[in-house]
Amino acid sequence: MSKQEIIPNPENPETFTGIKVHKPKTMAAGMPAVYSSIRHVFGEMGLARGLNALFHVNQMKGFDCPGCAWPDPDDERSRIAEYCENGAKALAEEATSKSLKPEFFARYSVREMAEWTDYEIGKKGRIAQPMYLPKGDTHYRPISWDTAFEITANHLNALDNPNEAIFYTSGRTSNEAAFLYQLFVREFGTNNLPDCSNMCHESSGVALNESVGIGKGSVKLEDLYEAEAIIIIGQNPGTNHPRMLTALQKAKENGAQIISVNPLPETGLISFSNPQTVKGALGIKAQLTDLFLQVKINGDMALFKALEKKLLEYEAEAPGTVLDQEFIAQHTNGFEALTSNLANYSYEELERISGIDTHQLEAFSQLLKNKKKIIACWAMGLTQHKNAVDTIKEVVNVLLMKGSIGKPGAGTCPVRGHSNVQGDRTMGIFEKPGEALLNKLDEVFGIQSPREHGYDVVDSIVAMHEGKAKVFFAMGGNFLSATPDTKYTAEALRNCKLTVHVSTKLNRSHLVHGEEALILPCLGRSDKDYLNGELQFVSCENSMGVIQQSKGSLKPISEHLVSEPMIVCMLAMATLGDKSRINWMKYTESYDRIREDIEKTIAGFDNYNERVRHKGGFYLPNGARDGQFRTLSGKAEFSAGILEEFPIKEGEYRMMTVRSHDQFNTTIYGLDDRYRGIRNERRVIFMNTEDMKKEGLKKGDVVDLHNSFGGINRVAHRFIVIPFSIPKGCTATYFPETNVLVPIDSVAEKSNTPTSKMVALRIEKTGASVEI
């Protein structure tokens, strides 16, 4: 196995693609976003197909964007464009008219394809038919669907124990497919249901469940319009959730003040130009952030402890005017323990760890002092640290102190990345299911669900690496590129007897495989999906708990594509046969049959088939939104977390992985990061200028990056040094290129999420440089 197969990017500076660096942008979106959207959509689909897709994406009777999970307006949608630039890019990738037929796979061996970059792999097109890689072969070959399911079933049934199989789920999977998938897996006999949430908002789910009794956010979209203050922590909405900028702009117009907390100054939080308005089309920008706090990497918990101390002091000076004492007394538990905990920390210590000085802290606390309606939004900048769960609880502490939850204009808002990652968990995709769900499955379907907890993502990788798991089945996603410790994960996948990927497009996980491998091509979100001559729809859940339908409008690029729900049904029938207690055939009649059984099983889905057809869908129950906290105590719980500083050795730096503006998760749309001023290159490391001087580095120098966690040397070769506004001692790089540096055994406490936002890094000169 060569290094190029694992890290397929240039090893020599002469092969860099011609990087150009410009001054970072000071305004997000605007007409440049429109031009970019048009170029991607029409370039991949052509005019007619592209217009069809754009007119249907995120519309009431259209399909849900295959990108992020930001909610659509409940009432009216924009007739011009209810999508953002990166949503258009995601749509262009999924709905491309380019297809990969058997001739393509006959021409290129797996090894040849593995030498391509992720960007090159993703641009080849949609997979047009099932493909099979036999043991010892070098090329994928076409295979019938029946034979593909037979091979998969034979491997599954040959296992000594159902727990030797792993069933991964991507956040793109619909509610209907996810429900059937977990149902099949549990009838098969395992809870090995890792999903992409394990790598992103698992920490949020754990923290919120323990604090307020529900592992989801509590706010609706309209709450942002009523908020007095919005805190955005560890999130870059301009790139990752661009439609959120419209909501923030409206909140600002209504009087809200916005505080941004992040190690990098992100363009989307500085100012925004809405291209659907006259001012935006003319390039007139709207300022968004009132206060930017450039926190150190992993300094958030210290910052919020300092804020809590300030609020307590203000309350002591004017009792009953700063904190919501009535809310604290009636609806919370543990306030005294919190105040005792905070007394253990000095402002000097908290300032040193957070990087936020006394004057900035004073501005932050004064801004919130008299506010009653506060919303806290966050993303991976909080969730991918060792202390992520306690950090999120610290944010919740502030909301509880102010009584800012369970009322309009206030609450928690973890912003999900993929468009149905929250819905998959609601449907039962979870390696640690509750007894209530398992009992209901057994009651409704007459099966005996396993009670032993299964593997999450990290545990799955370790199990495959150790030979304890032998079949890996992925419902969507690009597992290898999404996961930590790339070399270790690749070795784990290669240990499997069989790897199976349900996919729309070629990705790197197809090229790092088990002894045998299958690619099962499925319909995309935008594709028309017919059953028995009737056009079907699926449903998704967005970040704010709305269930709505999604109906494709495009002709599939191949007659050999099958929907995810039907793939699960055929897999279940092939694997379980007459032993199954479930009538899988009825689900092949209509997706209404699936929703009928979801209604019987999952709380909150009463009259599912009727309500999902309503304009805008329906909200799921949310106790925290209604001021009902379903914790063990029946009250919202304050947290008295212990602050621990991340150990950094002399000569090491803190590294966080980030997305460029030309990517969504592991999908690379292009080689530019327009907002940060990077063109035509991804292998860069953003550094503080003082750190560069300390290391004797200059702009354009080429360095190797090392991590030695656990005594193992991990290396990412040939990165170009770029000076940037980032706190001293901190660096940033793009993923998945530096996932190779994220240790498999460096995880968040309780959630087991990889610590991709807090990696100890050593930087070594190569002696080479590139001209910029």
mmCIF file with all atom_site columns, N, CA, C and O in Angstrom, residues 212-243:
data_model
loop_
_atom_site.group_PDB
_atom_site.id
_atom_site.type_symbol
_atom_site.label_atom_id
_atom_site.label_alt_id
_atom_site.label_comp_id
_atom_site.label_asym_id
_atom_site.label_entity_id
_atom_site.label_seq_id
_atom_site.pdbx_PDB_ins_code
_atom_site.Cartn_x
_atom_site.Cartn_y
_atom_site.Cartn_z
_atom_site.occupancy
_atom_site.B_iso_or_equiv
_atom_site.pdbx_formal_charge
_atom_site.auth_seq_id
_atom_site.auth_comp_id
_atom_site.auth_asym_id
_atom_site.auth_atom_id
_atom_site.pdbx_PDB_model_num
ATOM 1   N N  . VAL A 1 212 ? -30.892 19.447 29.239 1.00 0.00 ? 212 VAL A N  1
ATOM 2   C CA . VAL A 1 212 ? -32.273 19.898 29.057 1.00 0.00 ? 212 VAL A CA 1
ATOM 3   C C  . VAL A 1 212 ? -33.225 18.783 28.632 1.00 0.00 ? 212 VAL A C  1
ATOM 4   O O  . VAL A 1 212 ? -34.395 19.023 28.367 1.00 0.00 ? 212 VAL A O  1
ATOM 5   N N  . GLY A 1 213 ? -32.726 17.538 28.531 1.00 0.00 ? 213 GLY A N  1
ATOM 6   C CA . GLY A 1 213 ? -33.611 16.407 28.328 1.00 0.00 ? 213 GLY A CA 1
ATOM 7   C C  . GLY A 1 213 ? -33.939 16.059 26.898 1.00 0.00 ? 213 GLY A C  1
ATOM 8   O O  . GLY A 1 213 ? -34.760 15.165 26.656 1.00 0.00 ? 213 GLY A O  1
ATOM 9   N N  . ILE A 1 214 ? -33.307 16.712 25.918 1.00 0.00 ? 214 ILE A N  1
ATOM 10  C CA . ILE A 1 214 ? -33.511 16.358 24.515 1.00 0.00 ? 214 ILE A CA 1
ATOM 11  C C  . ILE A 1 214 ? -32.234 16.692 23.743 1.00 0.00 ? 214 ILE A C  1
ATOM 12  O O  . ILE A 1 214 ? -31.653 17.768 23.932 1.00 0.00 ? 214 ILE A O  1
ATOM 13  N N  . GLY A 1 215 ? -31.784 15.761 22.920 1.00 0.00 ? 215 GLY A N  1
ATOM 14  C CA . GLY A 1 215 ? -30.515 15.924 22.228 1.00 0.00 ? 215 GLY A CA 1
ATOM 15  C C  . GLY A 1 215 ? -30.596 16.721 20.952 1.00 0.00 ? 215 GLY A C  1
ATOM 16  O O  . GLY A 1 215 ? -29.784 16.506 20.036 1.00 0.00 ? 215 GLY A O  1
ATOM 17  N N  . LYS A 1 216 ? -31.545 17.621 20.857 1.00 0.00 ? 216 LYS A N  1
ATOM 18  C CA . LYS A 1 216 ? -31.732 18.472 19.685 1.00 0.00 ? 216 LYS A CA 1
ATOM 19  C C  . LYS A 1 216 ? -31.820 19.923 20.138 1.00 0.00 ? 216 LYS A C  1
ATOM 20  O O  . LYS A 1 216 ? -32.032 20.210 21.316 1.00 0.00 ? 216 LYS A O  1
ATOM 21  N N  . GLY A 1 217 ? -31.704 20.825 19.180 1.00 0.00 ? 217 GLY A N  1
ATOM 22  C CA . GLY A 1 217 ? -31.895 22.233 19.494 1.00 0.00 ? 217 GLY A CA 1
ATOM 23  C C  . GLY A 1 217 ? -33.333 22.526 19.861 1.00 0.00 ? 217 GLY A C  1
ATOM 24  O O  . GLY A 1 217 ? -34.259 21.773 19.527 1.00 0.00 ? 217 GLY A O  1
ATOM 25  N N  . SER A 1 218 ? -33.536 23.652 20.549 1.00 0.00 ? 218 SER A N  1
ATOM 26  C CA . SER A 1 218 ? -34.881 23.980 21.035 1.00 0.00 ? 218 SER A CA 1
ATOM 27  C C  . SER A 1 218 ? -35.555 25.076 20.217 1.00 0.00 ? 218 SER A C  1
ATOM 28  O O  . SER A 1 218 ? -36.754 25.313 20.394 1.00 0.00 ? 218 SER A O  1
ATOM 29  N N  . VAL A 1 219 ? -34.849 25.755 19.322 1.00 0.00 ? 219 VAL A N  1
ATOM 30  C CA . VAL A 1 219 ? -35.430 26.921 18.669 1.00 0.00 ? 219 VAL A CA 1
ATOM 31  C C  . VAL A 1 219 ? -36.071 26.574 17.320 1.00 0.00 ? 219 VAL A C  1
ATOM 32  O O  . VAL A 1 219 ? -35.744 25.567 16.697 1.00 0.00 ? 219 VAL A O  1
ATOM 33  N N  . LYS A 1 220 ? -36.966 27.444 16.902 1.00 0.00 ? 220 LYS A N  1
ATOM 34  C CA . LYS A 1 220 ? -37.497 27.460 15.547 1.00 0.00 ? 220 LYS A CA 1
ATOM 35  C C  . LYS A 1 220 ? -36.825 28.593 14.780 1.00 0.00 ? 220 LYS A C  1
ATOM 36  O O  . LYS A 1 220 ? -36.232 29.497 15.376 1.00 0.00 ? 220 LYS A O  1
ATOM 37  N N  . LEU A 1 221 ? -36.973 28.578 13.462 1.00 0.00 ? 221 LEU A N  1
ATOM 38  C CA . LEU A 1 221 ? -36.380 29.627 12.638 1.00 0.00 ? 221 LEU A CA 1
ATOM 39  C C  . LEU A 1 221 ? -36.896 31.003 13.057 1.00 0.00 ? 221 LEU A C  1
ATOM 40  O O  . LEU A 1 221 ? -36.134 31.974 13.152 1.00 0.00 ? 221 LEU A O  1
ATOM 41  N N  . GLU A 1 222 ? -38.181 31.088 13.362 1.00 0.00 ? 222 GLU A N  1
ATOM 42  C CA . GLU A 1 222 ? -38.782 32.378 13.718 1.00 0.00 ? 222 GLU A CA 1
ATOM 43  C C  . GLU A 1 222 ? -38.238 32.926 15.033 1.00 0.00 ? 222 GLU A C  1
ATOM 44  O O  . GLU A 1 222 ? -38.292 34.134 15.287 1.00 0.00 ? 222 GLU A O  1
ATOM 45  N N  . ASP A 1 223 ? -37.663 32.055 15.879 1.00 0.00 ? 223 ASP A N  1
ATOM 46  C CA . ASP A 1 223 ? -37.084 32.523 17.133 1.00 0.00 ? 223 ASP A CA 1
ATOM 47  C C  . ASP A 1 223 ? -35.886 33.431 16.887 1.00 0.00 ? 223 ASP A C  1
ATOM 48  O O  . ASP A 1 223 ? -35.635 34.367 17.668 1.00 0.00 ? 223 ASP A O  1
ATOM 49  N N  . LEU A 1 224 ? -35.143 33.179 15.819 1.00 0.00 ? 224 LEU A N  1
ATOM 50  C CA . LEU A 1 224 ? -34.012 34.043 15.525 1.00 0.00 ? 224 LEU A CA 1
ATOM 51  C C  . LEU A 1 224 ? -34.470 35.467 15.249 1.00 0.00 ? 224 LEU A C  1
ATOM 52  O O  . LEU A 1 224 ? -33.761 36.426 15.564 1.00 0.00 ? 224 LEU A O  1
ATOM 53  N N  . TYR A 1 225 ? -35.676 35.609 14.690 1.00 0.00 ? 225 TYR A N  1
ATOM 54  C CA . TYR A 1 225 ? -36.188 36.944 14.369 1.00 0.00 ? 225 TYR A CA 1
ATOM 55  C C  . TYR A 1 225 ? -36.646 37.703 15.608 1.00 0.00 ? 225 TYR A C  1
ATOM 56  O O  . TYR A 1 225 ? -36.812 38.920 15.573 1.00 0.00 ? 225 TYR A O  1
ATOM 57  N N  . GLU A 1 226 ? -36.866 36.973 16.717 1.00 0.00 ? 226 GLU A N  1
ATOM 58  C CA . GLU A 1 226 ? -37.312 37.604 17.962 1.00 0.00 ? 226 GLU A CA 1
ATOM 59  C C  . GLU A 1 226 ? -36.190 37.772 18.980 1.00 0.00 ? 226 GLU A C  1
ATOM 60  O O  . GLU A 1 226 ? -36.380 38.405 20.017 1.00 0.00 ? 226 GLU A O  1
ATOM 61  N N  . ALA A 1 227 ? -35.022 37.181 18.688 1.00 0.00 ? 227 ALA A N  1
ATOM 62  C CA . ALA A 1 227 ? -33.932 37.188 19.669 1.00 0.00 ? 227 ALA A CA 1
ATOM 63  C C  . ALA A 1 227 ? -33.380 38.591 19.887 1.00 0.00 ? 227 ALA A C  1
ATOM 64  O O  . ALA A 1 227 ? -33.348 39.417 18.975 1.00 0.00 ? 227 ALA A O  1
ATOM 65  N N  . GLU A 1 228 ? -32.926 38.836 21.107 1.00 0.00 ? 228 GLU A N  1
ATOM 66  C CA . GLU A 1 228 ? -32.231 40.089 21.425 1.00 0.00 ? 228 GLU A CA 1
ATOM 67  C C  . GLU A 1 228 ? -30.729 39.947 21.211 1.00 0.00 ? 228 GLU A C  1
ATOM 68  O O  . GLU A 1 228 ? -30.037 40.930 20.938 1.00 0.00 ? 228 GLU A O  1
ATOM 69  N N  . ALA A 1 229 ? -30.223 38.730 21.370 1.00 0.00 ? 229 ALA A N  1
ATOM 70  C CA . ALA A 1 229 ? -28.799 38.463 21.151 1.00 0.00 ? 229 ALA A CA 1
ATOM 71  C C  . ALA A 1 229 ? -28.639 37.053 20.610 1.00 0.00 ? 229 ALA A C  1
ATOM 72  O O  . ALA A 1 229 ? -29.341 36.129 21.042 1.00 0.00 ? 229 ALA A O  1
ATOM 73  N N  . ILE A 1 230 ? -27.716 36.874 19.669 1.00 0.00 ? 230 ILE A N  1
ATOM 74  C CA . ILE A 1 230 ? -27.406 35.568 19.091 1.00 0.00 ? 230 ILE A CA 1
ATOM 75  C C  . ILE A 1 230 ? -25.900 35.369 19.203 1.00 0.00 ? 230 ILE A C  1
ATOM 76  O O  . ILE A 1 230 ? -25.117 36.181 18.711 1.00 0.00 ? 230 ILE A O  1
ATOM 77  N N  . ILE A 1 231 ? -25.508 34.287 19.870 1.00 0.00 ? 231 ILE A N  1
ATOM 78  C CA . ILE A 1 231 ? -24.089 33.947 20.005 1.00 0.00 ? 231 ILE A CA 1
ATOM 79  C C  . ILE A 1 231 ? -23.793 32.807 19.035 1.00 0.00 ? 231 ILE A C  1
ATOM 80  O O  . ILE A 1 231 ? -24.451 31.763 19.078 1.00 0.00 ? 231 ILE A O  1
ATOM 81  N N  . ILE A 1 232 ? -22.811 33.014 18.185 1.00 0.00 ? 232 ILE A N  1
ATOM 82  C CA . ILE A 1 232 ? -22.439 31.997 17.188 1.00 0.00 ? 232 ILE A CA 1
ATOM 83  C C  . ILE A 1 232 ? -21.037 31.523 17.516 1.00 0.00 ? 232 ILE A C  1
ATOM 84  O O  . ILE A 1 232 ? -20.070 32.288 17.444 1.00 0.00 ? 232 ILE A O  1
ATOM 85  N N  . ILE A 1 233 ? -20.920 30.232 17.880 1.00 0.00 ? 233 ILE A N  1
ATOM 86  C CA . ILE A 1 233 ? -19.680 29.719 18.450 1.00 0.00 ? 233 ILE A CA 1
ATOM 87  C C  . ILE A 1 233 ? -19.157 28.564 17.594 1.00 0.00 ? 233 ILE A C  1
ATOM 88  O O  . ILE A 1 233 ? -19.882 27.606 17.320 1.00 0.00 ? 233 ILE A O  1
ATOM 89  N N  . GLY A 1 234 ? -17.902 28.662 17.177 1.00 0.00 ? 234 GLY A N  1
ATOM 90  C CA . GLY A 1 234 ? -17.281 27.550 16.464 1.00 0.00 ? 234 GLY A CA 1
ATOM 91  C C  . GLY A 1 234 ? -18.016 27.166 15.207 1.00 0.00 ? 234 GLY A C  1
ATOM 92  O O  . GLY A 1 234 ? -18.135 25.976 14.888 1.00 0.00 ? 234 GLY A O  1
ATOM 93  N N  . GLN A 1 235 ? -18.485 28.155 14.475 1.00 0.00 ? 235 GLN A N  1
ATOM 94  C CA . GLN A 1 235 ? -19.293 27.890 13.290 1.00 0.00 ? 235 GLN A CA 1
ATOM 95  C C  . GLN A 1 235 ? -18.942 28.893 12.200 1.00 0.00 ? 235 GLN A C  1
ATOM 96  O O  . GLN A 1 235 ? -18.663 30.064 12.478 1.00 0.00 ? 235 GLN A O  1
ATOM 97  N N  . ASN A 1 236 ? -18.985 28.440 10.954 1.00 0.00 ? 236 ASN A N  1
ATOM 98  C CA . ASN A 1 236 ? -18.716 29.295 9.796  1.00 0.00 ? 236 ASN A CA 1
ATOM 99  C C  . ASN A 1 236 ? -19.902 29.225 8.846  1.00 0.00 ? 236 ASN A C  1
ATOM 100 O O  . ASN A 1 236 ? -19.862 28.527 7.831  1.00 0.00 ? 236 ASN A O  1
ATOM 101 N N  . PRO A 1 237 ? -20.998 29.924 9.155  1.00 0.00 ? 237 PRO A N  1
ATOM 102 C CA . PRO A 1 237 ? -22.206 29.797 8.329  1.00 0.00 ? 237 PRO A CA 1
ATOM 103 C C  . PRO A 1 237 ? -22.031 30.283 6.898  1.00 0.00 ? 237 PRO A C  1
ATOM 104 O O  . PRO A 1 237 ? -22.730 29.809 6.003  1.00 0.00 ? 237 PRO A O  1
ATOM 105 N N  . GLY A 1 238 ? -21.127 31.205 6.654  1.00 0.00 ? 238 GLY A N  1
ATOM 106 C CA . GLY A 1 238 ? -20.952 31.706 5.295  1.00 0.00 ? 238 GLY A CA 1
ATOM 107 C C  . GLY A 1 238 ? -20.570 30.627 4.309  1.00 0.00 ? 238 GLY A C  1
ATOM 108 O O  . GLY A 1 238 ? -20.915 30.694 3.123  1.00 0.00 ? 238 GLY A O  1
ATOM 109 N N  . THR A 1 239 ? -19.873 29.600 4.777  1.00 0.00 ? 239 THR A N  1
ATOM 110 C CA . THR A 1 239 ? -19.483 28.477 3.936  1.00 0.00 ? 239 THR A CA 1
ATOM 111 C C  . THR A 1 239 ? -20.336 27.247 4.183  1.00 0.00 ? 239 THR A C  1
ATOM 112 O O  . THR A 1 239 ? -20.766 26.576 3.252  1.00 0.00 ? 239 THR A O  1
ATOM 113 N N  . ASN A 1 240 ? -20.605 26.947 5.449  1.00 0.00 ? 240 ASN A N  1
ATOM 114 C CA . ASN A 1 240 ? -21.234 25.675 5.790  1.00 0.00 ? 240 ASN A CA 1
ATOM 115 C C  . ASN A 1 240 ? -22.755 25.713 5.849  1.00 0.00 ? 240 ASN A C  1
ATOM 116 O O  . ASN A 1 240 ? -23.409 24.693 5.650  1.00 0.00 ? 240 ASN A O  1
ATOM 117 N N  . HIS A 1 241 ? -23.335 26.897 6.118  1.00 0.00 ? 241 HIS A N  1
ATOM 118 C CA . HIS A 1 241 ? -24.801 27.046 6.194  1.00 0.00 ? 241 HIS A CA 1
ATOM 119 C C  . HIS A 1 241 ? -25.173 28.425 5.663  1.00 0.00 ? 241 HIS A C  1
ATOM 120 O O  . HIS A 1 241 ? -25.729 29.250 6.400  1.00 0.00 ? 241 HIS A O  1
ATOM 121 N N  . PRO A 1 242 ? -24.895 28.731 4.394  1.00 0.00 ? 242 PRO A N  1
ATOM 122 C CA . PRO A 1 242 ? -25.068 30.111 3.903  1.00 0.00 ? 242 PRO A CA 1
ATOM 123 C C  . PRO A 1 242 ? -26.474 30.677 4.040  1.00 0.00 ? 242 PRO A C  1
ATOM 124 O O  . PRO A 1 242 ? -26.625 31.893 4.204  1.00 0.00 ? 242 PRO A O  1
ATOM 125 N N  . ARG A 1 243 ? -27.509 29.828 3.983  1.00 0.00 ? 243 ARG A N  1
ATOM 126 C CA . ARG A 1 243 ? -28.862 30.379 4.114  1.00 0.00 ? 243 ARG A CA 1
ATOM 127 C C  . ARG A 1 243 ? -29.113 30.920 5.519  1.00 0.00 ? 243 ARG A C  1
ATOM 128 O O  . ARG A 1 243 ? -30.053 31.694 5.725  1.00 0.00 ? 243 ARG A O  1
#
